[in-house]
GROMACS .gro file of C-alpha atoms in nm:
model
  155
    1MET     CA    1   3.168  -2.701   4.896
    2ASN     CA    2   3.063  -2.549   5.222
    3LYS     CA    3   2.727  -2.401   5.313
    4LYS     CA    4   2.864  -2.044   5.308
    5PHE     CA    5   2.986  -2.083   4.950
    6ILE     CA    6   2.654  -2.228   4.834
    7ILE     CA    7   2.465  -1.931   4.983
    8ILE     CA    8   2.709  -1.686   4.823
    9LEU     CA    9   2.673  -1.869   4.491
   10ILE     CA   10   2.292  -1.862   4.501
   11VAL     CA   11   2.289  -1.489   4.583
   12SER     CA   12   2.545  -1.421   4.308
   13ILE     CA   13   2.341  -1.615   4.052
   14VAL     CA   14   2.026  -1.424   4.147
   15VAL     CA   15   2.206  -1.088   4.127
   16CYS     CA   16   2.379  -1.157   3.794
   17LEU     CA   17   2.070  -1.303   3.625
   18SER     CA   18   1.856  -1.020   3.766
   19ILE     CA   19   2.088  -0.758   3.616
   20GLY     CA   20   2.048  -0.928   3.280
   21ALA     CA   21   1.671  -0.954   3.318
   22ILE     CA   22   1.633  -0.591   3.426
   23GLY     CA   23   1.848  -0.482   3.132
   24GLY     CA   24   1.626  -0.690   2.907
   25LEU     CA   25   1.321  -0.501   3.031
   26SER     CA   26   1.457  -0.192   2.853
   27VAL     CA   27   1.416  -0.380   2.525
   28LYS     CA   28   1.062  -0.339   2.399
   29SER     CA   29   0.912  -0.499   2.090
   30ASP     CA   30   0.956  -0.181   1.884
   31ASN     CA   31   1.328  -0.196   1.970
   32PHE     CA   32   1.350  -0.518   1.771
   33VAL     CA   33   1.185  -0.349   1.473
   34TRP     CA   34   1.454  -0.079   1.499
   35TYR     CA   35   1.734  -0.335   1.552
   36ASN     CA   36   1.620  -0.553   1.262
   37SER     CA   37   1.619  -0.246   1.035
   38LEU     CA   38   1.988  -0.177   1.101
   39ASN     CA   39   2.272  -0.275   0.871
   40LYS     CA   40   2.436  -0.541   1.086
   41SER     CA   41   2.759  -0.730   1.047
   42PRO     CA   42   2.746  -1.051   0.847
   43LEU     CA   43   2.886  -1.209   1.164
   44SER     CA   44   2.580  -1.110   1.369
   45PRO     CA   45   2.436  -1.420   1.532
   46PRO     CA   46   2.062  -1.489   1.519
   47ASN     CA   47   1.861  -1.305   1.786
   48ILE     CA   48   1.792  -1.630   1.975
   49ALA     CA   49   2.165  -1.671   2.044
   50PHE     CA   50   2.179  -1.365   2.269
   51PRO     CA   51   1.961  -1.479   2.562
   52ILE     CA   52   2.123  -1.824   2.554
   53ALA     CA   53   2.476  -1.684   2.553
   54TRP     CA   54   2.401  -1.423   2.818
   55SER     CA   55   2.239  -1.677   3.052
   56ILE     CA   56   2.551  -1.892   3.037
   57LEU     CA   57   2.779  -1.591   3.080
   58TYR     CA   58   2.585  -1.459   3.380
   59LEU     CA   59   2.614  -1.801   3.544
   60LEU     CA   60   2.990  -1.807   3.482
   61MET     CA   61   3.017  -1.455   3.623
   62ALA     CA   62   2.823  -1.559   3.933
   63VAL     CA   63   3.050  -1.858   3.998
   64SER     CA   64   3.356  -1.640   3.941
   65VAL     CA   65   3.255  -1.366   4.184
   66SER     CA   66   3.137  -1.627   4.438
   67ILE     CA   67   3.487  -1.771   4.449
   68ILE     CA   68   3.626  -1.424   4.514
   69ILE     CA   69   3.370  -1.339   4.782
   70ASN     CA   70   3.430  -1.676   4.951
   71HIS     CA   71   3.806  -1.615   4.963
   72ASN     CA   72   3.937  -1.523   5.305
   73PRO     CA   73   4.011  -1.239   5.351
   74ILE     CA   74   3.764  -1.094   5.104
   75ASP     CA   75   3.914  -0.848   4.854
   76LYS     CA   76   3.647  -0.578   4.867
   77LYS     CA   77   3.810  -0.370   4.593
   78SER     CA   78   3.792  -0.663   4.350
   79VAL     CA   79   3.425  -0.717   4.433
   80ILE     CA   80   3.361  -0.344   4.374
   81VAL     CA   81   3.539  -0.360   4.037
   82PHE     CA   82   3.320  -0.660   3.947
   83ALA     CA   83   3.008  -0.467   4.052
   84VAL     CA   84   3.109  -0.167   3.840
   85GLN     CA   85   3.152  -0.379   3.527
   86LEU     CA   86   2.820  -0.552   3.600
   87ILE     CA   87   2.647  -0.213   3.617
   88LEU     CA   88   2.816  -0.111   3.291
   89ASN     CA   89   2.691  -0.436   3.139
   90PHE     CA   90   2.335  -0.342   3.234
   91PHE     CA   91   2.367   0.009   3.092
   92TRP     CA   92   2.492  -0.106   2.750
   93THR     CA   93   2.158  -0.278   2.683
   94PHE     CA   94   1.967   0.028   2.797
   95ILE     CA   95   2.180   0.269   2.589
   96PHE     CA   96   2.182   0.059   2.272
   97PHE     CA   97   1.826  -0.074   2.271
   98GLY     CA   98   1.638   0.152   2.513
   99LEU     CA   99   1.784   0.484   2.396
  100LYS     CA  100   1.874   0.360   2.046
  101GLN     CA  101   2.214   0.530   2.072
  102PRO     CA  102   2.473   0.300   1.909
  103LEU     CA  103   2.759   0.554   1.925
  104PHE     CA  104   2.711   0.614   2.296
  105ALA     CA  105   2.673   0.237   2.343
  106LEU     CA  106   3.004   0.184   2.161
  107ILE     CA  107   3.184   0.423   2.395
  108GLU     CA  108   3.020   0.256   2.693
  109ILE     CA  109   3.109  -0.097   2.583
  110ILE     CA  110   3.473   0.000   2.533
  111VAL     CA  111   3.477   0.114   2.896
  112LEU     CA  112   3.304  -0.214   2.988
  113ASP     CA  113   3.570  -0.415   2.801
  114ILE     CA  114   3.843  -0.234   2.995
  115MET     CA  115   3.664  -0.296   3.325
  116ILE     CA  116   3.629  -0.667   3.244
  117ILE     CA  117   4.003  -0.687   3.175
  118ILE     CA  118   4.072  -0.512   3.507
  119THR     CA  119   3.833  -0.751   3.683
  120ILE     CA  120   4.004  -1.055   3.530
  121SER     CA  121   4.343  -0.919   3.631
  122ARG     CA  122   4.233  -0.853   3.990
  123PHE     CA  123   4.059  -1.190   4.017
  124LYS     CA  124   4.366  -1.373   3.883
  125ASN     CA  125   4.564  -1.251   4.184
  126ILE     CA  126   4.310  -1.426   4.409
  127SER     CA  127   4.195  -1.728   4.206
  128LYS     CA  128   4.314  -1.837   3.865
  129LEU     CA  129   3.989  -2.033   3.813
  130SER     CA  130   3.783  -1.725   3.893
  131SER     CA  131   3.967  -1.523   3.628
  132ILE     CA  132   3.941  -1.802   3.368
  133LEU     CA  133   3.564  -1.819   3.419
  134LEU     CA  134   3.542  -1.455   3.300
  135VAL     CA  135   3.734  -1.509   2.974
  136PRO     CA  136   3.426  -1.621   2.772
  137TYR     CA  137   3.248  -1.307   2.898
  138LEU     CA  138   3.535  -1.089   2.780
  139ILE     CA  139   3.541  -1.261   2.440
  140TRP     CA  140   3.163  -1.218   2.399
  141CYS     CA  141   3.182  -0.849   2.499
  142LEU     CA  142   3.469  -0.787   2.258
  143PHE     CA  143   3.256  -0.948   1.988
  144ALA     CA  144   2.962  -0.728   2.095
  145SER     CA  145   3.197  -0.429   2.067
  146TYR     CA  146   3.275  -0.526   1.709
  147LEU     CA  147   2.903  -0.568   1.633
  148THR     CA  148   2.829  -0.228   1.788
  149LEU     CA  149   3.111  -0.065   1.591
  150HIS     CA  150   2.969  -0.214   1.272
  151VAL     CA  151   2.626  -0.068   1.349
  152VAL     CA  152   2.783   0.274   1.415
  153MET     CA  153   2.986   0.266   1.096
  154PHE     CA  154   2.718   0.141   0.857
  155ASN     CA  155   2.400   0.311   0.979
   0.00000   0.00000   0.00000
């Protein structure tokens, strides 16, 4: 690994984890009272699983986008697509927990799922490894889509 890649990786990790942390700031303690009162899917993981899973996923996302940014020439459109899905990722937390709007969050996460698929597709044309690193993220978001749909349907 060269020095340029390591700098890109560090910046990417900071950006991705910061997006998650800022999104988490929209979740206040009364949001958990609301969330715990909902009829959730029997497949809902315990609350502690979410920060652990998201930390791992944000790290994988950072490595993935770092590979793309380090590629010469840089594919700016692919980086923009990645940034758009990252912003959508942030807004899901705010919409679901901050605004307590599961239906709107469901619509938003479907758009997010599509953007992740587009990101994976674009990244695959540049680096197969980079696209593979995003697959767990897609799987987790599809699972989150199911969980959100369940909340919409049974509350």
